[in-house]
Tab-separated table of C-alpha atoms in Angstrom:
chain	number	residue	atom	x	y	z
A	1	MET	CA	-27.184	-10.481	-8.676
A	2	SER	CA	-24.324	-8.925	-7.611
A	3	THR	CA	-22.785	-6.229	-9.147
A	4	LEU	CA	-18.922	-4.917	-8.890
A	5	THR	CA	-19.015	-1.288	-8.391
A	6	ALA	CA	-15.691	-0.893	-8.020
A	7	ALA	CA	-12.058	-2.641	-7.375
A	8	ARG	CA	-9.259	-1.298	-5.417
A	9	TYR	CA	-5.954	-3.332	-4.416
A	10	GLY	CA	-2.584	-2.942	-4.024
A	11	LYS	CA	0.304	-3.161	-1.811
A	12	ASP	CA	0.429	-1.261	2.079
A	13	LYS	CA	4.317	-0.758	4.456
A	14	VAL	CA	6.658	-0.630	1.330
A	15	ARG	CA	9.416	0.165	3.976
A	16	VAL	CA	12.091	2.232	1.446
A	17	PHE	CA	15.462	3.806	2.981
A	18	ARG	CA	17.874	5.417	0.982
A	19	VAL	CA	20.974	7.908	1.840
A	20	VAL	CA	21.638	10.372	-0.775
A	21	ARG	CA	25.371	11.398	-1.414
A	22	GLU	CA	25.644	15.165	-2.215
A	23	GLY	CA	29.884	14.929	-1.343
A	24	LYS	CA	30.379	14.913	2.033
A	25	TRP	CA	27.058	16.254	2.635
A	26	HIS	CA	24.599	13.399	2.914
A	27	HIS	CA	20.423	13.096	3.760
A	28	VAL	CA	18.722	10.085	4.540
A	29	VAL	CA	15.028	9.620	3.611
A	30	GLU	CA	12.942	6.702	5.513
A	31	TYR	CA	9.359	5.888	3.366
A	32	ASN	CA	6.593	3.470	4.554
A	33	VAL	CA	4.677	4.037	1.456
A	34	CYS	CA	1.393	2.304	0.238
A	35	ALA	CA	0.487	2.137	-3.516
A	36	LEU	CA	-3.471	1.515	-3.884
A	37	LEU	CA	-4.403	0.218	-8.191
A	38	GLU	CA	-8.580	0.796	-9.766
A	39	GLY	CA	-8.697	-0.104	-13.401
A	40	LYS	CA	-9.795	-2.043	-15.943
A	41	ILE	CA	-10.135	-5.069	-13.188
A	42	GLU	CA	-13.147	-6.974	-12.853
A	43	THR	CA	-12.516	-10.013	-14.997
A	44	SER	CA	-10.558	-10.941	-11.653
A	45	TYR	CA	-13.557	-10.595	-9.399
A	46	THR	CA	-16.362	-12.175	-11.429
A	47	GLU	CA	-13.973	-14.418	-13.747
A	48	ALA	CA	-10.961	-15.443	-11.850
A	49	ASP	CA	-9.237	-13.700	-14.581
A	50	ASN	CA	-6.146	-12.711	-12.500
A	51	SER	CA	-4.568	-11.603	-16.013
A	52	VAL	CA	-5.076	-7.912	-15.504
A	53	VAL	CA	-3.813	-8.700	-12.019
A	54	VAL	CA	-0.794	-6.216	-11.182
A	55	THR	CA	0.501	-8.438	-8.345
A	56	THR	CA	1.685	-7.391	-5.230
A	57	ASP	CA	5.306	-8.189	-6.149
A	58	ALA	CA	5.679	-6.223	-9.051
A	59	ILE	CA	3.975	-2.897	-7.456
A	60	LYS	CA	6.764	-3.133	-4.374
A	61	ASN	CA	9.485	-4.312	-6.644
A	62	ILE	CA	8.940	-0.986	-8.651
A	63	THR	CA	8.703	1.193	-5.477
A	64	TYR	CA	12.243	0.003	-4.424
A	65	TYR	CA	12.802	0.600	-8.291
A	66	LEU	CA	11.811	3.599	-7.960
A	67	ALA	CA	12.895	5.053	-4.634
A	68	LYS	CA	16.998	4.094	-6.028
A	69	VAL	CA	16.778	5.634	-8.974
A	70	SER	CA	14.092	8.371	-8.862
A	71	PRO	CA	15.745	12.305	-8.408
A	72	HIS	CA	12.671	13.289	-6.724
A	73	ILE	CA	13.160	10.960	-3.732
A	74	LEU	CA	14.008	13.580	-1.059
A	75	SER	CA	10.321	14.984	-1.884
A	76	PRO	CA	7.444	12.844	-0.711
A	77	GLU	CA	5.014	14.389	-2.186
A	78	ARG	CA	7.269	14.563	-5.760
A	79	PHE	CA	8.223	10.725	-5.415
A	80	ALA	CA	4.501	9.914	-4.514
A	81	LEU	CA	3.540	11.637	-7.938
A	82	HIS	CA	6.324	9.668	-9.764
A	83	LEU	CA	5.331	6.079	-8.766
A	84	GLY	CA	1.506	6.854	-9.556
A	85	THR	CA	2.624	8.166	-12.541
A	86	HIS	CA	4.749	5.135	-13.294
A	87	LEU	CA	2.190	2.697	-12.252
A	88	VAL	CA	-1.059	4.612	-14.620
A	89	SER	CA	1.458	4.615	-17.733
A	90	LYS	CA	3.303	1.411	-17.613
A	91	TYR	CA	-0.181	-0.286	-17.161
A	92	ALA	CA	-2.687	0.610	-19.996
A	93	HIS	CA	-5.818	-1.386	-17.517
A	94	ILE	CA	-4.806	1.100	-14.670
A	95	ASP	CA	-6.491	3.913	-14.816
A	96	ARG	CA	-5.957	5.736	-10.994
A	97	ALA	CA	-3.175	5.419	-8.198
A	98	TYR	CA	-3.823	5.844	-5.237
A	99	ILE	CA	-0.230	6.448	-3.192
A	100	THR	CA	0.145	7.189	0.654
A	101	VAL	CA	3.929	8.217	1.654
A	102	GLU	CA	4.282	8.406	5.176
A	103	LYS	CA	8.009	10.455	6.043
A	104	LEU	CA	9.432	9.821	8.877
A	105	ARG	CA	12.346	11.677	10.502
A	106	TRP	CA	16.211	11.603	10.782
A	107	SER	CA	18.317	14.315	12.441
A	108	ARG	CA	21.385	14.925	12.311
A	109	ILE	CA	23.851	14.196	15.062
A	110	ALA	CA	25.047	17.252	16.881
A	111	VAL	CA	29.025	17.036	17.386
A	112	GLY	CA	31.303	19.368	19.041
A	113	ALA	CA	32.481	20.786	21.746
A	114	PRO	CA	29.946	22.081	24.706
A	115	GLY	CA	28.496	25.195	23.076
A	116	GLN	CA	30.172	24.300	19.818
A	117	GLU	CA	27.705	22.189	18.013
A	118	GLN	CA	27.827	21.134	14.786
A	119	PRO	CA	25.656	18.948	12.444
A	120	HIS	CA	27.502	15.994	11.304
A	121	PRO	CA	27.540	15.791	7.478
A	122	HIS	CA	26.708	12.062	7.150
A	123	ALA	CA	25.762	10.723	10.345
A	124	PHE	CA	21.924	10.472	11.477
A	125	VAL	CA	19.599	9.441	14.217
A	126	ARG	CA	15.936	8.551	14.075
A	127	ASP	CA	14.236	11.530	15.754
A	128	GLY	CA	11.054	10.594	17.605
A	129	ASP	CA	7.390	9.385	16.472
A	130	ASP	CA	7.011	12.776	13.890
A	131	LYS	CA	5.189	11.479	10.586
A	132	ARG	CA	4.959	13.751	7.889
A	133	ILE	CA	1.976	11.941	5.287
A	134	VAL	CA	0.953	11.943	1.999
A	135	ASN	CA	-1.942	11.460	-0.298
A	136	ALA	CA	-1.814	11.516	-3.772
A	137	GLU	CA	-3.870	10.214	-6.219
A	138	VAL	CA	-2.945	10.091	-9.944
A	139	ARG	CA	-5.729	9.346	-12.596
A	140	VAL	CA	-4.847	8.598	-16.462
A	141	CYS	CA	-6.349	12.058	-18.323
A	142	PRO	CA	-7.767	11.004	-21.844
A	143	LEU	CA	-6.804	14.442	-23.980
A	144	PRO	CA	-8.868	16.407	-25.431
A	145	ARG	CA	-10.638	15.903	-28.445
A	146	PRO	CA	-8.901	18.321	-31.024
A	147	TYR	CA	-10.551	20.814	-32.678
A	148	PHE	CA	-10.949	21.142	-35.994
A	149	PRO	CA	-12.896	24.190	-37.497
A	150	PRO	CA	-15.769	23.033	-40.814
A	151	PHE	CA	-14.055	22.928	-43.956
A	152	SER	CA	-16.170	25.714	-45.526
A	153	SER	CA	-14.568	27.982	-43.069
A	154	LEU	CA	-11.016	27.761	-44.198
A	155	PHE	CA	-11.886	28.765	-47.244
A	156	THR	CA	-13.218	31.898	-47.196
A	157	SER	CA	-13.748	34.711	-49.576
A	158	TYR	CA	-13.176	37.855	-48.350
A	159	PRO	CA	-14.143	41.737	-50.208
């Protein structure tokens, strides 16, 4: 008889693009995100019960939502942790989230007279094929068991 030893699934190639406006100065972020989940999902393979599966559309939509509202969007490391933490805390049967974020490089366009160029506050150009890749693994960690001293030690007699 076959045994399922591990199962991981998720959504790859979620493209995220966001402009963050801070007054006149803007920032551009473009990510390719992959989110893979592990947990108590064996029944989806062994009993054809997909009730434990978080749909790939849900993973994609959560990624888009967090990309829109997350205060950590400018840092791919923090965004990966934010997304992974959200997924493992929202779904009780998910134990781990593996998040990969590829940050594509955008640079400000230089404007001004030759020799006196300044970076434009809100005009950008895609700058080469450089990618910054972040891999994050977020796990559900059970809380440590509290220590309670023996009841008798609470009433120690002193001379």
